[in-house]
Short mmCIF file of C-alpha atoms in Angstrom, two decimals:
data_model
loop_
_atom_site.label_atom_id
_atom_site.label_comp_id
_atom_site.label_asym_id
_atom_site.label_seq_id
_atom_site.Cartn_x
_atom_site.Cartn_y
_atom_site.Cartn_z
CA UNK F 16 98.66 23.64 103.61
CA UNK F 17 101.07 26.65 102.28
CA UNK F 18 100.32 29.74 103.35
CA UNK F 19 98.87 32.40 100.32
CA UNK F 20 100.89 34.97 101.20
CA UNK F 21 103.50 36.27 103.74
CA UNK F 22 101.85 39.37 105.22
CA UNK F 23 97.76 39.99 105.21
CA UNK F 24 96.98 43.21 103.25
CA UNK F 25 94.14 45.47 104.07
CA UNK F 26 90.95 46.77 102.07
CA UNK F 27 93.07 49.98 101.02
CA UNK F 28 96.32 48.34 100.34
CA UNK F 29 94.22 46.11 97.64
CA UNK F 30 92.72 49.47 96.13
CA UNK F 31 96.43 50.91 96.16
CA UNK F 32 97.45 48.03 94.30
CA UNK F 33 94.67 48.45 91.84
CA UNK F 34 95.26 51.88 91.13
CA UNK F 35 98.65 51.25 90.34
CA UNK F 36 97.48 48.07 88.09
CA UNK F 37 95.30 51.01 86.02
CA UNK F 38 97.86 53.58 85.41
CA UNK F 39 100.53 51.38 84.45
CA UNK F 40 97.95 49.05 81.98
CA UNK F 41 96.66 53.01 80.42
CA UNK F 42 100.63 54.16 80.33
CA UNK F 43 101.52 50.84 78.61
CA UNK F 44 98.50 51.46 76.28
CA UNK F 45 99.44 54.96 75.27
CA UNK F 46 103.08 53.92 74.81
CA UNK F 47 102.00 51.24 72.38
CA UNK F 48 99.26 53.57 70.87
CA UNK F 49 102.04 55.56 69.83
CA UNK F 50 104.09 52.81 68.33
CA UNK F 51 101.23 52.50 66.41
CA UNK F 52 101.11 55.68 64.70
CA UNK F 53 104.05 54.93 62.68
CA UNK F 54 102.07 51.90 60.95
CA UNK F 55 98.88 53.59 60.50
CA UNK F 56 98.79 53.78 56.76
CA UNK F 57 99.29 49.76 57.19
CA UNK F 58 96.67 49.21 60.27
CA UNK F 59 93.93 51.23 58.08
CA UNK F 60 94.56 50.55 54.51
CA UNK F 61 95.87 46.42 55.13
CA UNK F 62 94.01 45.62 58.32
CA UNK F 63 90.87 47.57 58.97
CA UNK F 64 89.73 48.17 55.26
CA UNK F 65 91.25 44.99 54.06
CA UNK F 66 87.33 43.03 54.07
CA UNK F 67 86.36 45.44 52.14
CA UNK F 68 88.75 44.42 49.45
CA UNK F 69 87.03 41.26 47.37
CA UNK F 70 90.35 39.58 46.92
CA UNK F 71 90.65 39.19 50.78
CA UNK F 72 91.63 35.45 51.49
CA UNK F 73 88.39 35.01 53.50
CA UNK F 74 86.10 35.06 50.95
CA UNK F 75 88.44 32.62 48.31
CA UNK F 76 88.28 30.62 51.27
CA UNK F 77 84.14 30.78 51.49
CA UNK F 78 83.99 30.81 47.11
CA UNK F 79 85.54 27.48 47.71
CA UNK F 80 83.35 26.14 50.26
CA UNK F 81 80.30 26.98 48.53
CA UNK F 82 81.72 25.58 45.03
CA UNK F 83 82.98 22.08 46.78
CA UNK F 84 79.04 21.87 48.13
CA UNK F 85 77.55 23.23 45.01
CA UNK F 86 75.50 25.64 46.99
CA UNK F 87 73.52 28.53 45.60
CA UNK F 88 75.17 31.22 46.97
CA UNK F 89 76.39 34.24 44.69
CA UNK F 90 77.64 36.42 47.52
CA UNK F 91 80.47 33.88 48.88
CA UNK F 92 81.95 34.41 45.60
CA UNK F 93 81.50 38.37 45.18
CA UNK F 94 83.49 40.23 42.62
CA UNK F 95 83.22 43.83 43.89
CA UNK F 96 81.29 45.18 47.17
CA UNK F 97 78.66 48.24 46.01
CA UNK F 98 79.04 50.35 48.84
CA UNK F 99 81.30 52.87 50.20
CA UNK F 100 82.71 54.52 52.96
CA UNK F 101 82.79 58.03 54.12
CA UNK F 102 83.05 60.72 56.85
CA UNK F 103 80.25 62.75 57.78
CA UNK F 104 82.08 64.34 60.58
CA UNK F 105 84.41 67.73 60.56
CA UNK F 106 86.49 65.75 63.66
CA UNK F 107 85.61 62.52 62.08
CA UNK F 108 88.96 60.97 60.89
CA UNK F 109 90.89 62.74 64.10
CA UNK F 110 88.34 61.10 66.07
CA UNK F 111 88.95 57.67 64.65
CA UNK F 112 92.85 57.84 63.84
CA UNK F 113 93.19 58.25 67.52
CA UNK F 114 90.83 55.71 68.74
CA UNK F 115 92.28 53.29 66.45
CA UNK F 116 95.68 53.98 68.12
CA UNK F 117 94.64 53.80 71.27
CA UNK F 118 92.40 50.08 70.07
CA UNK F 119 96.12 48.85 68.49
CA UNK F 120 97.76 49.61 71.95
CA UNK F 121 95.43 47.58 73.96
CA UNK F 122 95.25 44.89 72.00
CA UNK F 123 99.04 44.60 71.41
CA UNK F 124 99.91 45.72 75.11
CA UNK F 125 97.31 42.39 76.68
CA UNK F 126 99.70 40.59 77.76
CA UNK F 127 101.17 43.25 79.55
CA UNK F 128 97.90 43.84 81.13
CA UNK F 129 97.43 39.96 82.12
CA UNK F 130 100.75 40.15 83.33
CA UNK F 131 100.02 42.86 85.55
CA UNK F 132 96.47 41.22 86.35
CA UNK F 133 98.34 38.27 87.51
CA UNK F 134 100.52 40.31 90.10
CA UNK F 135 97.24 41.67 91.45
CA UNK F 136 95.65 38.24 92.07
CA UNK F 137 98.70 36.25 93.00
CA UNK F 138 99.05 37.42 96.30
CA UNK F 139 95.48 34.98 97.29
CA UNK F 140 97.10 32.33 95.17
CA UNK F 141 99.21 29.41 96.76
CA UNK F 142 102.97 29.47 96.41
CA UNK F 143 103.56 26.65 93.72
CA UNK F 144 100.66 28.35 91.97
CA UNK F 145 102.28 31.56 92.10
CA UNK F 146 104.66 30.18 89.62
CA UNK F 147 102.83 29.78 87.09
CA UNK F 148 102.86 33.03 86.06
CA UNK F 149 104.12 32.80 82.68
CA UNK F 150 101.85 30.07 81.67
CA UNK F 151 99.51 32.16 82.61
CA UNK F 152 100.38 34.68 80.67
CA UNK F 153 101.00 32.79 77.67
CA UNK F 154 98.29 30.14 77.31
CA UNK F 155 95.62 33.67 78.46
CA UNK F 156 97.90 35.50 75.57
CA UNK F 157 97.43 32.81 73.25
CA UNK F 158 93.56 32.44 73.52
CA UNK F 159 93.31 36.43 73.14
CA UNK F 160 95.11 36.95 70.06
CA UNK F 161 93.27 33.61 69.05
CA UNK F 162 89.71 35.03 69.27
CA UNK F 163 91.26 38.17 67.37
CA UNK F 164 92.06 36.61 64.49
CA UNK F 165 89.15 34.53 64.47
CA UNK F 166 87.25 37.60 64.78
CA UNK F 167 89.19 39.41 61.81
CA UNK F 168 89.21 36.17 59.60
CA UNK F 169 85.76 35.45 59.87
CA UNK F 170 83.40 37.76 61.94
CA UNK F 171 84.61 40.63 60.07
CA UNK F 172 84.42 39.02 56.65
CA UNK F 173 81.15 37.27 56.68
CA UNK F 174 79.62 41.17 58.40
CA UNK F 175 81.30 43.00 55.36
CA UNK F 176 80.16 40.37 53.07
CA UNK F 177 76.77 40.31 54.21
CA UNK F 178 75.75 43.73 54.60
CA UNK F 179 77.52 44.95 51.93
CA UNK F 180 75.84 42.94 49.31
CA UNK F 181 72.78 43.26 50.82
CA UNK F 182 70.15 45.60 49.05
CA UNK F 183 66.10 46.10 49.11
CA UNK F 184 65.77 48.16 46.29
CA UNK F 185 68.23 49.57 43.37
CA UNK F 186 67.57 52.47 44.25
CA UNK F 187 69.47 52.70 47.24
CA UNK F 188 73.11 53.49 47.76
CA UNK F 189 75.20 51.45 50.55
CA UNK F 190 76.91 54.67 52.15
CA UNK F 191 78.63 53.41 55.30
CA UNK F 192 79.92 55.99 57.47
CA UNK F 193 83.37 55.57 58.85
CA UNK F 194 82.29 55.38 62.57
CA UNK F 195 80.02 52.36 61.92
CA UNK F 196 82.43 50.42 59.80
CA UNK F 197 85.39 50.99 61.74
CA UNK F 198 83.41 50.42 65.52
CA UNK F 199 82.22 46.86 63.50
CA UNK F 200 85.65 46.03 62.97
CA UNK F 201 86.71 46.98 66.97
CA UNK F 202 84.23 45.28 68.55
CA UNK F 203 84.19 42.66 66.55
CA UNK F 204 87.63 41.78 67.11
CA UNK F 205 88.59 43.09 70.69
CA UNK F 206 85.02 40.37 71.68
CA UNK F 207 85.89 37.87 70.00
CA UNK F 208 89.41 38.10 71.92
CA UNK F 209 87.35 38.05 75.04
CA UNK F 210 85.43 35.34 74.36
CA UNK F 211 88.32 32.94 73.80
CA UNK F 212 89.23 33.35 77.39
CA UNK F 213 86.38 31.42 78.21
CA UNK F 214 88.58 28.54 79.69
CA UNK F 215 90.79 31.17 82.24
CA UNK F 216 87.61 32.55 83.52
CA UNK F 217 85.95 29.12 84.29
CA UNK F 218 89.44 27.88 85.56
CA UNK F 219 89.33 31.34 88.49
CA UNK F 220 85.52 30.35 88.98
CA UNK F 221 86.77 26.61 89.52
CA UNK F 222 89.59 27.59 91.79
CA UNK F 223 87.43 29.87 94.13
CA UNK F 224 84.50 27.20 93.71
CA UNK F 225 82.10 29.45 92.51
CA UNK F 226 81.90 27.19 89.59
CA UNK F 227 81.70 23.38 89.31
CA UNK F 228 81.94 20.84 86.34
CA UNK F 229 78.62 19.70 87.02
CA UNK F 230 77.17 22.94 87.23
CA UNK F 231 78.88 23.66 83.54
CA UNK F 232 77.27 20.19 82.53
CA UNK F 233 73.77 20.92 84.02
CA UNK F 234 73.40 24.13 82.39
CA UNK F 235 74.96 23.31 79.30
CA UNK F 236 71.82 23.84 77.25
CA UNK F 237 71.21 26.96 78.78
CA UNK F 238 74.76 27.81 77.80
CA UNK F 239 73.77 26.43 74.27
CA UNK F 240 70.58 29.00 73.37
CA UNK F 241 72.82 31.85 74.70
CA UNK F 242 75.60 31.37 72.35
CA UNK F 243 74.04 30.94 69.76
CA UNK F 244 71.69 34.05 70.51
CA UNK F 245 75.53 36.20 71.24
CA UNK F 246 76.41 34.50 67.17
CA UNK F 247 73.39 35.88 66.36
CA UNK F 248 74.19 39.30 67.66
CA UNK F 249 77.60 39.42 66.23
CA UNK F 250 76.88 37.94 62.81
CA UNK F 251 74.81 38.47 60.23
CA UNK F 252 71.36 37.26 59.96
CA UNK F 253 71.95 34.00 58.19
CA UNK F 254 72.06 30.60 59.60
CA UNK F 255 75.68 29.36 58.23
CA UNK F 256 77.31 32.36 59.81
CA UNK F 257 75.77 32.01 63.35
CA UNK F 258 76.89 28.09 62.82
CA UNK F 259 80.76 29.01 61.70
CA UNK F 260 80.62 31.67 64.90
CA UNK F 261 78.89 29.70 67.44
CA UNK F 262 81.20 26.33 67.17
CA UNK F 263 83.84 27.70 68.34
CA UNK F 264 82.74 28.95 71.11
CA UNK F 265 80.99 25.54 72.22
CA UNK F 266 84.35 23.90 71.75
CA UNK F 267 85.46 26.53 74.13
CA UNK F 268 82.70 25.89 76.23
CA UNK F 269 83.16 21.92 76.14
CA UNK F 270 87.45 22.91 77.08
CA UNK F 271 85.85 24.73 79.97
CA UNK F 272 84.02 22.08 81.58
CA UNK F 273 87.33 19.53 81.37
CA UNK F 274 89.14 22.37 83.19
CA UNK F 275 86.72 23.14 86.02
CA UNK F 276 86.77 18.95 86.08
CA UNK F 277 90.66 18.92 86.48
CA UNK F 278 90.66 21.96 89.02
CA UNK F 279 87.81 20.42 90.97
CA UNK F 280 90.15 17.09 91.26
CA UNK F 281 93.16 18.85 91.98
CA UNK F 282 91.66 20.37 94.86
CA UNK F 283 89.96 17.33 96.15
CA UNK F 284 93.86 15.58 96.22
CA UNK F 285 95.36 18.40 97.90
CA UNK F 286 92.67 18.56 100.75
CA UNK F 287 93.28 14.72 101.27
CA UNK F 288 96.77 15.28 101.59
CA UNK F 289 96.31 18.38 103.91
#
């Protein structure tokens, strides 16, 4: 069997390493943060506030679902959204013009951080697997800006949809402040990017053994109830949208267990051969 690495490294040599992993992720960050200041006017007028336009090719998308099904459901096919958004804060736009940089830079500058991720892990790794850096990167890439446009496409839509057409009385105004609309839109995206790397963090858990196929199999109800309670969380409260969310996610989940199955085999042939 190939030796991991060519020198052992101590405790304090791993922290060194992961101090330097930090600062050159944040400087990459900050460098792309202010890249993104010259597309601002794009990132908040196209991107962020683009749900909150009805013409947004979600909800034509959705109008035609619900048309095609003949379902009963005037808000898929929403004209105009009766709410608005504004700042309550003196710093408030600062505040979020700068957050919204700095949420552009890490989401564009990912696959710097993976790459710089896979530098700090590779050392445990074996030599052949080593190589596979750039798949790494790629396929880990992929999956991220995946979830991120899955979150954008549809999380986002079906939250701005929801909530703003929802009313209890005439009477009341939808006033959203900035903050609230614009952390809906980061979170939703940035976990939904998460999420989708599902299959590289069951493929680690695999290769260190902490996780087996069986084990994914066993506990796949379990796994079941608790995404669909995280759609529930990240959705609105209404049955199709936890349904579009959580399946997915279970296809992710379902990916997961093949790869933990093909890791697990892997290492089975290589300790026969050893």
């Amino acid at each position: 069997m190939a030796e991991k690495t060519s020198k052992e490294m101590s405790f304090m040599d791993h922290l060194e390493d992961l101090r330097w992993l930090l600062i050159r992720s944040t400087i990459a960050i900050i460098i792309l943060a202010f890249v993104s200041y010259f597309f601002i006017d794009f990132i908040f007028d196209d991107i962020i506030f683009g749900a909150k336009n009805p013409d947004f090719i979600t909800y034509h998308f959705f109008c035609e679902i619900t048309k095609f099904f003949n379902l009963k459901d005037s808000t898929a096919c929403a004209t105009e959204f009766s709410f608005i958004i504004q700042n309550t804060n003196v710093g408030g736009q600062f505040s979020i013009f700068l957050w919204t940089c700095i949420t552009a830079g890490f989401i564009l500058g990912f696959p710097y951080i993976l790459w710089e991720l896979w530098k700090f892990i590779s050392p445990a790794l074996y030599e052949k697997e080593r190589k596979n850096a750039r798949a790494f990167v790629i396929v880990s890439s992929l999956l991220f800006f995946l979830g991120v446009l899955f979150g954008y496409y549809i999380i986002v839509p079906l939250s701005v949809n929801f909530f703003g057409t929802f009313i209890v009385s005439d009477t009341i105004i939808n006033q959203f402040s900035v903050d609230s609309y614009i952390s809906m839109v980061k979170t939703s995206l940035i976990a939904s990017g998460l999420v989708f790397e599902l299959p590289i963090v069951i493929y680690f858990l695999a290769k260190v053994g902490l996780v087996t196929p069986d084990l994914l199999r066993k506990y796949r109800k379990i796994a079941i109830v608790i995404i669909l309670i995280v759609a529930a969380i990240v959705t609105p409260p209404d049955i199709p949208s936890q349904i579009i969310v959580s399946i997915p996610i279970l296809l992710l989940y379902e990916v997961s267990i093949h790869i933990a199955a093909r890791v697990v085999k892997n290492k089975n042939i290589n300790e026969q051969l050893s």
